[in-house]
Amino acid sequence: MTAIDLPLQRVLIIAPHPDDDVIANAGLMQKTRAAGGQIRVLFVTDGENNGWAQRFMERRIFLGAGDRRRWGDLRRREAEESLIRLGIPQSSAVFLGFPDRKIAAQLMSGETALQTRLAQEMDRFRPTLVVAPSRFDLHPDHVAISCFAHRAAAESAWRDALVVTYVIHGSGGSSRIQAEVHLSPCEQETKRAAIACHVSQLFLSGRRFLSYASETECFYPEETDLAVPSRAQLRAGWRRHVLAALRSTIRSFRGPQRSVR
Ligand SMILES: [Zn+2]
């Protein structure tokens, strides 16, 4: 399946953090605009708990609640600028303000506030396509939000949406790909410009982030396993993600880029 075959009339993108939307979907968003479709992006968290990037960028060790709030505000502004680069109006962005790095804990404790909110947004927007994070991702927030998003799609009164998923940290498996979006050189350049708006994230991992502006975006099927992952599974995934990111950051300080995707 290619972008042409996807139902692009109303596309709802669920982004755990500001930047996941463009990293995984900037090509899809450009195809949607070109097809005359509408886009809504739900930013679940503000990415305010992104401590090491903030410490390096601001050259300080200790971060208080006010510092994190300010970082979250910065990341919201970057997300809005990034969408504008794609020609998407600010009004398409909805910031849900759930706590960064706490979503997995919410899932495990049985909290359902995020699931309810996502279902409300689906009822309101009536998407033809829902693009959600995947439980195959290594980041615990992405895994947890995948569970909440799929449950919300089942709970929503609006049932006419195709659900696809995306993986940013790790691999979704080439045999599982359901749809590919192929970007033209111009679309790749626009995606690169959109990612570059996330200055706070480029400081430590610039080359890795910009490498996401590749020729293809891959989307995976709706997920049927909605069981809550164990704490050990989430921890193991998180360790693999942190090690891969660390290796990539060290490489980017040393010399030529090699993609970690
Ligand atoms: Zn993320």
PDB file of C-alpha atoms and ligand atoms in Angstrom:
ATOM      1  CA  MET A   1       0.000   0.000   0.000  1.00  0.00           C
ATOM      2  CA  THR A   2       1.264   3.526  -0.746  1.00  0.00           C
ATOM      3  CA  ALA A   3       0.124   6.978   0.408  1.00  0.00           C
ATOM      4  CA  ILE A   4      -2.258   7.090  -2.538  1.00  0.00           C
ATOM      5  CA  ASP A   5      -4.134   4.076  -1.157  1.00  0.00           C
ATOM      6  CA  LEU A   6      -4.449   5.447   2.373  1.00  0.00           C
ATOM      7  CA  PRO A   7      -7.661   7.283   3.341  1.00  0.00           C
ATOM      8  CA  LEU A   8      -6.214  10.788   3.648  1.00  0.00           C
ATOM      9  CA  GLN A   9      -9.438  12.791   4.051  1.00  0.00           C
ATOM     10  CA  ARG A  10      -8.955  13.360   7.802  1.00  0.00           C
ATOM     11  CA  VAL A  11      -5.669  12.187   9.294  1.00  0.00           C
ATOM     12  CA  LEU A  12      -5.239  12.068  13.075  1.00  0.00           C
ATOM     13  CA  ILE A  13      -1.623  11.731  14.187  1.00  0.00           C
ATOM     14  CA  ILE A  14      -0.854  10.790  17.790  1.00  0.00           C
ATOM     15  CA  ALA A  15       2.593  11.999  18.866  1.00  0.00           C
ATOM     16  CA  PRO A  16       3.966  11.047  22.305  1.00  0.00           C
ATOM     17  CA  HIS A  17       6.388  13.998  22.197  1.00  0.00           C
ATOM     18  CA  PRO A  18       6.817  17.125  20.069  1.00  0.00           C
ATOM     19  CA  ASP A  19       8.965  15.991  17.083  1.00  0.00           C
ATOM     20  CA  ASP A  20       7.562  12.420  16.756  1.00  0.00           C
ATOM     21  CA  ASP A  21       4.910  13.815  14.418  1.00  0.00           C
ATOM     22  CA  VAL A  22       7.380  15.140  11.841  1.00  0.00           C
ATOM     23  CA  ILE A  23      10.038  12.439  12.290  1.00  0.00           C
ATOM     24  CA  ALA A  24       7.549   9.693  11.441  1.00  0.00           C
ATOM     25  CA  ASN A  25       4.931  11.493   9.371  1.00  0.00           C
ATOM     26  CA  ALA A  26       6.175  14.657   7.655  1.00  0.00           C
ATOM     27  CA  GLY A  27       5.924  12.926   4.259  1.00  0.00           C
ATOM     28  CA  LEU A  28       2.461  11.575   5.023  1.00  0.00           C
ATOM     29  CA  MET A  29       1.372  15.044   6.145  1.00  0.00           C
ATOM     30  CA  GLN A  30       2.618  16.586   2.905  1.00  0.00           C
ATOM     31  CA  LYS A  31       0.759  13.938   0.847  1.00  0.00           C
ATOM     32  CA  THR A  32      -2.386  14.620   2.897  1.00  0.00           C
ATOM     33  CA  ARG A  33      -2.186  18.360   2.243  1.00  0.00           C
ATOM     34  CA  ALA A  34      -1.586  17.756  -1.466  1.00  0.00           C
ATOM     35  CA  ALA A  35      -4.676  15.513  -1.550  1.00  0.00           C
ATOM     36  CA  GLY A  36      -6.779  18.221   0.131  1.00  0.00           C
ATOM     37  CA  GLY A  37      -7.125  16.283   3.399  1.00  0.00           C
ATOM     38  CA  GLN A  38      -7.274  17.663   6.923  1.00  0.00           C
ATOM     39  CA  ILE A  39      -4.679  16.956   9.599  1.00  0.00           C
ATOM     40  CA  ARG A  40      -4.883  16.996  13.368  1.00  0.00           C
ATOM     41  CA  VAL A  41      -1.859  16.287  15.531  1.00  0.00           C
ATOM     42  CA  LEU A  42      -2.348  15.278  19.155  1.00  0.00           C
ATOM     43  CA  PHE A  43       0.782  15.902  21.228  1.00  0.00           C
ATOM     44  CA  VAL A  44       0.306  13.716  24.283  1.00  0.00           C
ATOM     45  CA  THR A  45       3.148  15.260  26.330  1.00  0.00           C
ATOM     46  CA  ASP A  46       5.238  18.411  25.937  1.00  0.00           C
ATOM     47  CA  GLY A  47       8.482  16.426  26.184  1.00  0.00           C
ATOM     48  CA  GLU A  48       9.361  18.501  29.239  1.00  0.00           C
ATOM     49  CA  ASN A  49      11.248  15.707  30.964  1.00  0.00           C
ATOM     50  CA  ASN A  50      14.050  15.678  28.421  1.00  0.00           C
ATOM     51  CA  GLY A  51      16.707  16.448  31.027  1.00  0.00           C
ATOM     52  CA  TRP A  52      20.024  15.725  29.334  1.00  0.00           C
ATOM     53  CA  ALA A  53      19.237  17.778  26.231  1.00  0.00           C
ATOM     54  CA  GLN A  54      18.196  20.688  28.465  1.00  0.00           C
ATOM     55  CA  ARG A  55      21.270  20.380  30.688  1.00  0.00           C
ATOM     56  CA  PHE A  56      23.618  20.400  27.691  1.00  0.00           C
ATOM     57  CA  MET A  57      21.837  23.200  25.876  1.00  0.00           C
ATOM     58  CA  GLU A  58      21.498  25.437  28.931  1.00  0.00           C
ATOM     59  CA  ARG A  59      24.843  24.394  30.483  1.00  0.00           C
ATOM     60  CA  ARG A  60      23.388  23.660  33.927  1.00  0.00           C
ATOM     61  CA  ILE A  61      23.092  20.549  36.095  1.00  0.00           C
ATOM     62  CA  PHE A  62      20.088  21.088  38.315  1.00  0.00           C
ATOM     63  CA  LEU A  63      16.625  21.444  36.829  1.00  0.00           C
ATOM     64  CA  GLY A  64      13.556  22.368  38.832  1.00  0.00           C
ATOM     65  CA  ALA A  65       9.882  22.133  37.985  1.00  0.00           C
ATOM     66  CA  GLY A  66       9.923  25.657  36.520  1.00  0.00           C
ATOM     67  CA  ASP A  67      12.852  24.781  34.264  1.00  0.00           C
ATOM     68  CA  ARG A  68      11.043  21.717  32.950  1.00  0.00           C
ATOM     69  CA  ARG A  69       7.864  23.713  32.341  1.00  0.00           C
ATOM     70  CA  ARG A  70       9.884  26.279  30.376  1.00  0.00           C
ATOM     71  CA  TRP A  71      11.475  23.457  28.340  1.00  0.00           C
ATOM     72  CA  GLY A  72       8.032  22.040  27.602  1.00  0.00           C
ATOM     73  CA  ASP A  73       6.857  25.484  26.437  1.00  0.00           C
ATOM     74  CA  LEU A  74       9.885  25.728  24.150  1.00  0.00           C
ATOM     75  CA  ARG A  75       9.115  22.314  22.684  1.00  0.00           C
ATOM     76  CA  ARG A  76       5.493  23.320  22.024  1.00  0.00           C
ATOM     77  CA  ARG A  77       6.672  26.384  20.104  1.00  0.00           C
ATOM     78  CA  GLU A  78       9.116  24.265  18.111  1.00  0.00           C
ATOM     79  CA  ALA A  79       6.312  21.835  17.257  1.00  0.00           C
ATOM     80  CA  GLU A  80       4.100  24.653  16.004  1.00  0.00           C
ATOM     81  CA  GLU A  81       6.908  26.139  13.893  1.00  0.00           C
ATOM     82  CA  SER A  82       7.659  22.710  12.508  1.00  0.00           C
ATOM     83  CA  LEU A  83       4.045  22.176  11.403  1.00  0.00           C
ATOM     84  CA  ILE A  84       3.983  25.633   9.815  1.00  0.00           C
ATOM     85  CA  ARG A  85       7.016  24.564   7.737  1.00  0.00           C
ATOM     86  CA  LEU A  86       4.815  21.784   6.383  1.00  0.00           C
ATOM     87  CA  GLY A  87       2.066  24.288   5.591  1.00  0.00           C
ATOM     88  CA  ILE A  88      -0.114  23.029   8.431  1.00  0.00           C
ATOM     89  CA  PRO A  89      -1.923  25.682  10.482  1.00  0.00           C
ATOM     90  CA  GLN A  90      -1.248  26.094  14.199  1.00  0.00           C
ATOM     91  CA  SER A  91      -4.894  25.221  14.856  1.00  0.00           C
ATOM     92  CA  SER A  92      -4.184  21.632  13.747  1.00  0.00           C
ATOM     93  CA  ALA A  93      -2.019  21.053  16.833  1.00  0.00           C
ATOM     94  CA  VAL A  94      -3.656  19.940  20.077  1.00  0.00           C
ATOM     95  CA  PHE A  95      -1.434  19.743  23.168  1.00  0.00           C
ATOM     96  CA  LEU A  96      -2.892  17.327  25.696  1.00  0.00           C
ATOM     97  CA  GLY A  97      -0.333  18.120  28.436  1.00  0.00           C
ATOM     98  CA  PHE A  98       0.038  14.639  29.937  1.00  0.00           C
ATOM     99  CA  PRO A  99       3.253  14.184  31.969  1.00  0.00           C
ATOM    100  CA  ASP A 100       6.346  13.230  29.968  1.00  0.00           C
ATOM    101  CA  ARG A 101       7.966   9.887  30.930  1.00  0.00           C
ATOM    102  CA  LYS A 102       4.986   8.997  33.146  1.00  0.00           C
ATOM    103  CA  ILE A 103       2.625   7.456  30.574  1.00  0.00           C
ATOM    104  CA  ALA A 104       3.850   3.889  31.057  1.00  0.00           C
ATOM    105  CA  ALA A 105       3.276   4.248  34.809  1.00  0.00           C
ATOM    106  CA  GLN A 106      -0.260   5.493  34.096  1.00  0.00           C
ATOM    107  CA  LEU A 107      -0.937   2.454  31.919  1.00  0.00           C
ATOM    108  CA  MET A 108       0.368   0.045  34.530  1.00  0.00           C
ATOM    109  CA  SER A 109      -1.623   1.687  37.327  1.00  0.00           C
ATOM    110  CA  GLY A 110      -4.850   1.352  35.359  1.00  0.00           C
ATOM    111  CA  GLU A 111      -5.429   5.090  34.830  1.00  0.00           C
ATOM    112  CA  THR A 112      -7.661   5.713  31.817  1.00  0.00           C
ATOM    113  CA  ALA A 113      -7.676   9.533  31.523  1.00  0.00           C
ATOM    114  CA  LEU A 114      -5.524   9.496  28.372  1.00  0.00           C
ATOM    115  CA  GLN A 115      -7.597   6.760  26.739  1.00  0.00           C
ATOM    116  CA  THR A 116     -10.779   8.755  27.397  1.00  0.00           C
ATOM    117  CA  ARG A 117      -9.242  11.954  26.044  1.00  0.00           C
ATOM    118  CA  LEU A 118      -8.011  10.248  22.873  1.00  0.00           C
ATOM    119  CA  ALA A 119     -11.456   8.716  22.292  1.00  0.00           C
ATOM    120  CA  GLN A 120     -13.030  12.190  22.715  1.00  0.00           C
ATOM    121  CA  GLU A 121     -10.638  13.633  20.135  1.00  0.00           C
ATOM    122  CA  MET A 122     -11.509  10.803  17.728  1.00  0.00           C
ATOM    123  CA  ASP A 123     -15.242  11.438  18.232  1.00  0.00           C
ATOM    124  CA  ARG A 124     -14.695  15.136  17.541  1.00  0.00           C
ATOM    125  CA  PHE A 125     -12.400  14.898  14.489  1.00  0.00           C
ATOM    126  CA  ARG A 126     -13.899  11.709  12.979  1.00  0.00           C
ATOM    127  CA  PRO A 127     -10.626  10.626  11.333  1.00  0.00           C
ATOM    128  CA  THR A 128     -10.445   8.435   8.251  1.00  0.00           C
ATOM    129  CA  LEU A 129      -6.876   7.498   9.232  1.00  0.00           C
ATOM    130  CA  VAL A 130      -5.412   7.254  12.746  1.00  0.00           C
ATOM    131  CA  VAL A 131      -1.614   7.138  12.915  1.00  0.00           C
ATOM    132  CA  ALA A 132      -0.466   5.905  16.314  1.00  0.00           C
ATOM    133  CA  PRO A 133       2.838   4.897  17.898  1.00  0.00           C
ATOM    134  CA  SER A 134       3.581   1.180  18.015  1.00  0.00           C
ATOM    135  CA  ARG A 135       4.149  -1.261  20.847  1.00  0.00           C
ATOM    136  CA  PHE A 136       7.180  -2.436  18.808  1.00  0.00           C
ATOM    137  CA  ASP A 137       8.865   0.886  19.677  1.00  0.00           C
ATOM    138  CA  LEU A 138      11.563   0.741  22.386  1.00  0.00           C
ATOM    139  CA  HIS A 139      10.455   3.922  24.187  1.00  0.00           C
ATOM    140  CA  PRO A 140       8.102   3.122  27.118  1.00  0.00           C
ATOM    141  CA  ASP A 141       5.947   6.232  26.495  1.00  0.00           C
ATOM    142  CA  HIS A 142       5.454   5.203  22.863  1.00  0.00           C
ATOM    143  CA  VAL A 143       4.526   1.645  23.889  1.00  0.00           C
ATOM    144  CA  ALA A 144       2.036   2.846  26.505  1.00  0.00           C
ATOM    145  CA  ILE A 145       0.492   5.430  24.177  1.00  0.00           C
ATOM    146  CA  SER A 146       0.089   2.726  21.542  1.00  0.00           C
ATOM    147  CA  CYS A 147      -2.038   0.740  24.029  1.00  0.00           C
ATOM    148  CA  PHE A 148      -4.096   3.801  24.982  1.00  0.00           C
ATOM    149  CA  ALA A 149      -4.588   4.826  21.328  1.00  0.00           C
ATOM    150  CA  HIS A 150      -5.806   1.396  20.224  1.00  0.00           C
ATOM    151  CA  ARG A 151      -8.146   1.137  23.198  1.00  0.00           C
ATOM    152  CA  ALA A 152      -9.451   4.635  22.443  1.00  0.00           C
ATOM    153  CA  ALA A 153     -10.121   3.679  18.815  1.00  0.00           C
ATOM    154  CA  ALA A 154     -12.187   0.748  20.099  1.00  0.00           C
ATOM    155  CA  GLU A 155     -13.981   2.956  22.641  1.00  0.00           C
ATOM    156  CA  SER A 156     -14.710   5.833  20.225  1.00  0.00           C
ATOM    157  CA  ALA A 157     -18.200   6.100  18.762  1.00  0.00           C
ATOM    158  CA  TRP A 158     -16.513   6.898  15.417  1.00  0.00           C
ATOM    159  CA  ARG A 159     -15.534   3.546  13.876  1.00  0.00           C
ATOM    160  CA  ASP A 160     -14.687   4.410  10.258  1.00  0.00           C
ATOM    161  CA  ALA A 161     -10.945   4.936  10.682  1.00  0.00           C
ATOM    162  CA  LEU A 162      -8.084   2.818   9.429  1.00  0.00           C
ATOM    163  CA  VAL A 163      -5.458   2.579  12.180  1.00  0.00           C
ATOM    164  CA  VAL A 164      -1.780   2.303  11.278  1.00  0.00           C
ATOM    165  CA  THR A 165       1.275   2.509  13.515  1.00  0.00           C
ATOM    166  CA  TYR A 166       4.818   3.840  13.354  1.00  0.00           C
ATOM    167  CA  VAL A 167       8.123   3.006  15.037  1.00  0.00           C
ATOM    168  CA  ILE A 168      10.788   5.609  15.785  1.00  0.00           C
ATOM    169  CA  HIS A 169      13.083   3.884  18.281  1.00  0.00           C
ATOM    170  CA  GLY A 170      14.055   0.425  17.046  1.00  0.00           C
ATOM    171  CA  SER A 171      12.493  -1.470  14.177  1.00  0.00           C
ATOM    172  CA  GLY A 172       8.944  -2.450  13.343  1.00  0.00           C
ATOM    173  CA  GLY A 173      10.184  -5.331  11.143  1.00  0.00           C
ATOM    174  CA  SER A 174      10.326  -5.113   7.350  1.00  0.00           C
ATOM    175  CA  SER A 175       7.929  -8.057   6.917  1.00  0.00           C
ATOM    176  CA  ARG A 176       5.238  -6.211   8.902  1.00  0.00           C
ATOM    177  CA  ILE A 177       5.138  -3.046   6.765  1.00  0.00           C
ATOM    178  CA  GLN A 178       1.587  -2.247   5.691  1.00  0.00           C
ATOM    179  CA  ALA A 179       2.119   1.027   3.833  1.00  0.00           C
ATOM    180  CA  GLU A 180       5.065   3.044   2.573  1.00  0.00           C
ATOM    181  CA  VAL A 181       5.124   6.743   1.803  1.00  0.00           C
ATOM    182  CA  HIS A 182       7.779   7.705  -0.732  1.00  0.00           C
ATOM    183  CA  LEU A 183       9.050  11.265  -0.479  1.00  0.00           C
ATOM    184  CA  SER A 184      10.225  13.270  -3.481  1.00  0.00           C
ATOM    185  CA  PRO A 185      13.533  15.185  -3.075  1.00  0.00           C
ATOM    186  CA  CYS A 186      11.483  18.345  -2.490  1.00  0.00           C
ATOM    187  CA  GLU A 187       9.333  16.639   0.163  1.00  0.00           C
ATOM    188  CA  GLN A 188      12.479  15.303   1.829  1.00  0.00           C
ATOM    189  CA  GLU A 189      13.910  18.821   1.940  1.00  0.00           C
ATOM    190  CA  THR A 190      10.696  20.147   3.487  1.00  0.00           C
ATOM    191  CA  LYS A 191      10.761  17.337   6.054  1.00  0.00           C
ATOM    192  CA  ARG A 192      14.352  18.194   6.882  1.00  0.00           C
ATOM    193  CA  ALA A 193      13.398  21.849   7.406  1.00  0.00           C
ATOM    194  CA  ALA A 194      10.500  20.802   9.655  1.00  0.00           C
ATOM    195  CA  ILE A 195      12.748  18.583  11.791  1.00  0.00           C
ATOM    196  CA  ALA A 196      15.313  21.402  11.982  1.00  0.00           C
ATOM    197  CA  CYS A 197      12.726  23.539  13.826  1.00  0.00           C
ATOM    198  CA  HIS A 198      13.249  21.257  16.848  1.00  0.00           C
ATOM    199  CA  VAL A 199      16.425  23.061  17.835  1.00  0.00           C
ATOM    200  CA  SER A 200      16.274  21.746  21.417  1.00  0.00           C
ATOM    201  CA  GLN A 201      16.541  18.190  20.104  1.00  0.00           C
ATOM    202  CA  LEU A 202      19.210  18.882  17.498  1.00  0.00           C
ATOM    203  CA  PHE A 203      21.713  20.110  20.037  1.00  0.00           C
ATOM    204  CA  LEU A 204      22.779  16.610  21.125  1.00  0.00           C
ATOM    205  CA  SER A 205      21.512  14.437  18.275  1.00  0.00           C
ATOM    206  CA  GLY A 206      21.314  16.700  15.238  1.00  0.00           C
ATOM    207  CA  ARG A 207      22.668  14.337  12.609  1.00  0.00           C
ATOM    208  CA  ARG A 208      20.545  11.437  13.814  1.00  0.00           C
ATOM    209  CA  PHE A 209      17.394  13.569  13.828  1.00  0.00           C
ATOM    210  CA  LEU A 210      18.001  15.015  10.370  1.00  0.00           C
ATOM    211  CA  SER A 211      18.704  11.518   9.014  1.00  0.00           C
ATOM    212  CA  TYR A 212      15.004  10.740   9.548  1.00  0.00           C
ATOM    213  CA  ALA A 213      14.309  12.888   6.462  1.00  0.00           C
ATOM    214  CA  SER A 214      14.901   9.842   4.260  1.00  0.00           C
ATOM    215  CA  GLU A 215      13.111   8.702   1.095  1.00  0.00           C
ATOM    216  CA  THR A 216      10.551   6.454   2.779  1.00  0.00           C
ATOM    217  CA  GLU A 217       8.222   6.473   5.776  1.00  0.00           C
ATOM    218  CA  CYS A 218       6.949   3.057   6.886  1.00  0.00           C
ATOM    219  CA  PHE A 219       3.655   2.303   8.568  1.00  0.00           C
ATOM    220  CA  TYR A 220       2.651  -0.921  10.281  1.00  0.00           C
ATOM    221  CA  PRO A 221      -0.726  -2.568  10.927  1.00  0.00           C
ATOM    222  CA  GLU A 222      -3.165  -1.837  13.697  1.00  0.00           C
ATOM    223  CA  GLU A 223      -2.170  -3.799  16.785  1.00  0.00           C
ATOM    224  CA  THR A 224      -4.342  -6.442  18.376  1.00  0.00           C
ATOM    225  CA  ASP A 225      -2.197  -7.259  21.408  1.00  0.00           C
ATOM    226  CA  LEU A 226      -3.306  -4.593  23.875  1.00  0.00           C
ATOM    227  CA  ALA A 227      -2.014  -6.340  26.987  1.00  0.00           C
ATOM    228  CA  VAL A 228      -0.091  -4.126  29.383  1.00  0.00           C
ATOM    229  CA  PRO A 229       3.634  -4.860  28.932  1.00  0.00           C
ATOM    230  CA  SER A 230       5.602  -5.841  32.014  1.00  0.00           C
ATOM    231  CA  ARG A 231       7.908  -3.420  33.785  1.00  0.00           C
ATOM    232  CA  ALA A 232      10.867  -5.654  32.790  1.00  0.00           C
ATOM    233  CA  GLN A 233       9.912  -5.500  29.088  1.00  0.00           C
ATOM    234  CA  LEU A 234       9.637  -1.707  29.208  1.00  0.00           C
ATOM    235  CA  ARG A 235      12.948  -1.365  31.049  1.00  0.00           C
ATOM    236  CA  ALA A 236      14.749  -3.651  28.572  1.00  0.00           C
ATOM    237  CA  GLY A 237      13.403  -1.629  25.631  1.00  0.00           C
ATOM    238  CA  TRP A 238      14.372   1.636  27.267  1.00  0.00           C
ATOM    239  CA  ARG A 239      17.941   0.389  27.916  1.00  0.00           C
ATOM    240  CA  ARG A 240      18.345  -0.636  24.256  1.00  0.00           C
ATOM    241  CA  HIS A 241      17.034   2.760  23.135  1.00  0.00           C
ATOM    242  CA  VAL A 242      19.322   4.736  25.460  1.00  0.00           C
ATOM    243  CA  LEU A 243      22.399   2.748  24.402  1.00  0.00           C
ATOM    244  CA  ALA A 244      21.599   3.192  20.695  1.00  0.00           C
ATOM    245  CA  ALA A 245      21.015   6.940  21.172  1.00  0.00           C
ATOM    246  CA  LEU A 246      24.235   7.274  23.166  1.00  0.00           C
ATOM    247  CA  ARG A 247      26.269   5.466  20.500  1.00  0.00           C
ATOM    248  CA  SER A 248      24.737   7.665  17.817  1.00  0.00           C
ATOM    249  CA  THR A 249      25.435  10.857  19.767  1.00  0.00           C
ATOM    250  CA  ILE A 250      29.081   9.876  20.321  1.00  0.00           C
ATOM    251  CA  ARG A 251      29.451   9.059  16.604  1.00  0.00           C
ATOM    252  CA  SER A 252      27.917  12.390  15.616  1.00  0.00           C
ATOM    253  CA  PHE A 253      30.479  14.244  17.767  1.00  0.00           C
ATOM    254  CA  ARG A 254      33.300  12.159  16.253  1.00  0.00           C
ATOM    255  CA  GLY A 255      32.595  12.258  12.556  1.00  0.00           C
ATOM    256  CA  PRO A 256      30.458  11.137   9.612  1.00  0.00           C
ATOM    257  CA  GLN A 257      26.865  10.138  10.269  1.00  0.00           C
ATOM    258  CA  ARG A 258      25.627   6.550  10.249  1.00  0.00           C
ATOM    259  CA  SER A 259      21.912   6.180  10.655  1.00  0.00           C
ATOM    260  CA  VAL A 260      20.613   4.223  13.673  1.00  0.00           C
ATOM    261  CA  ARG A 261      17.191   3.517  12.204  1.00  0.00           C
TER     262      ARG A 261
HETATM  263 ZN    ZN B   1       8.875  10.307  21.289  1.00  0.00          ZN
END
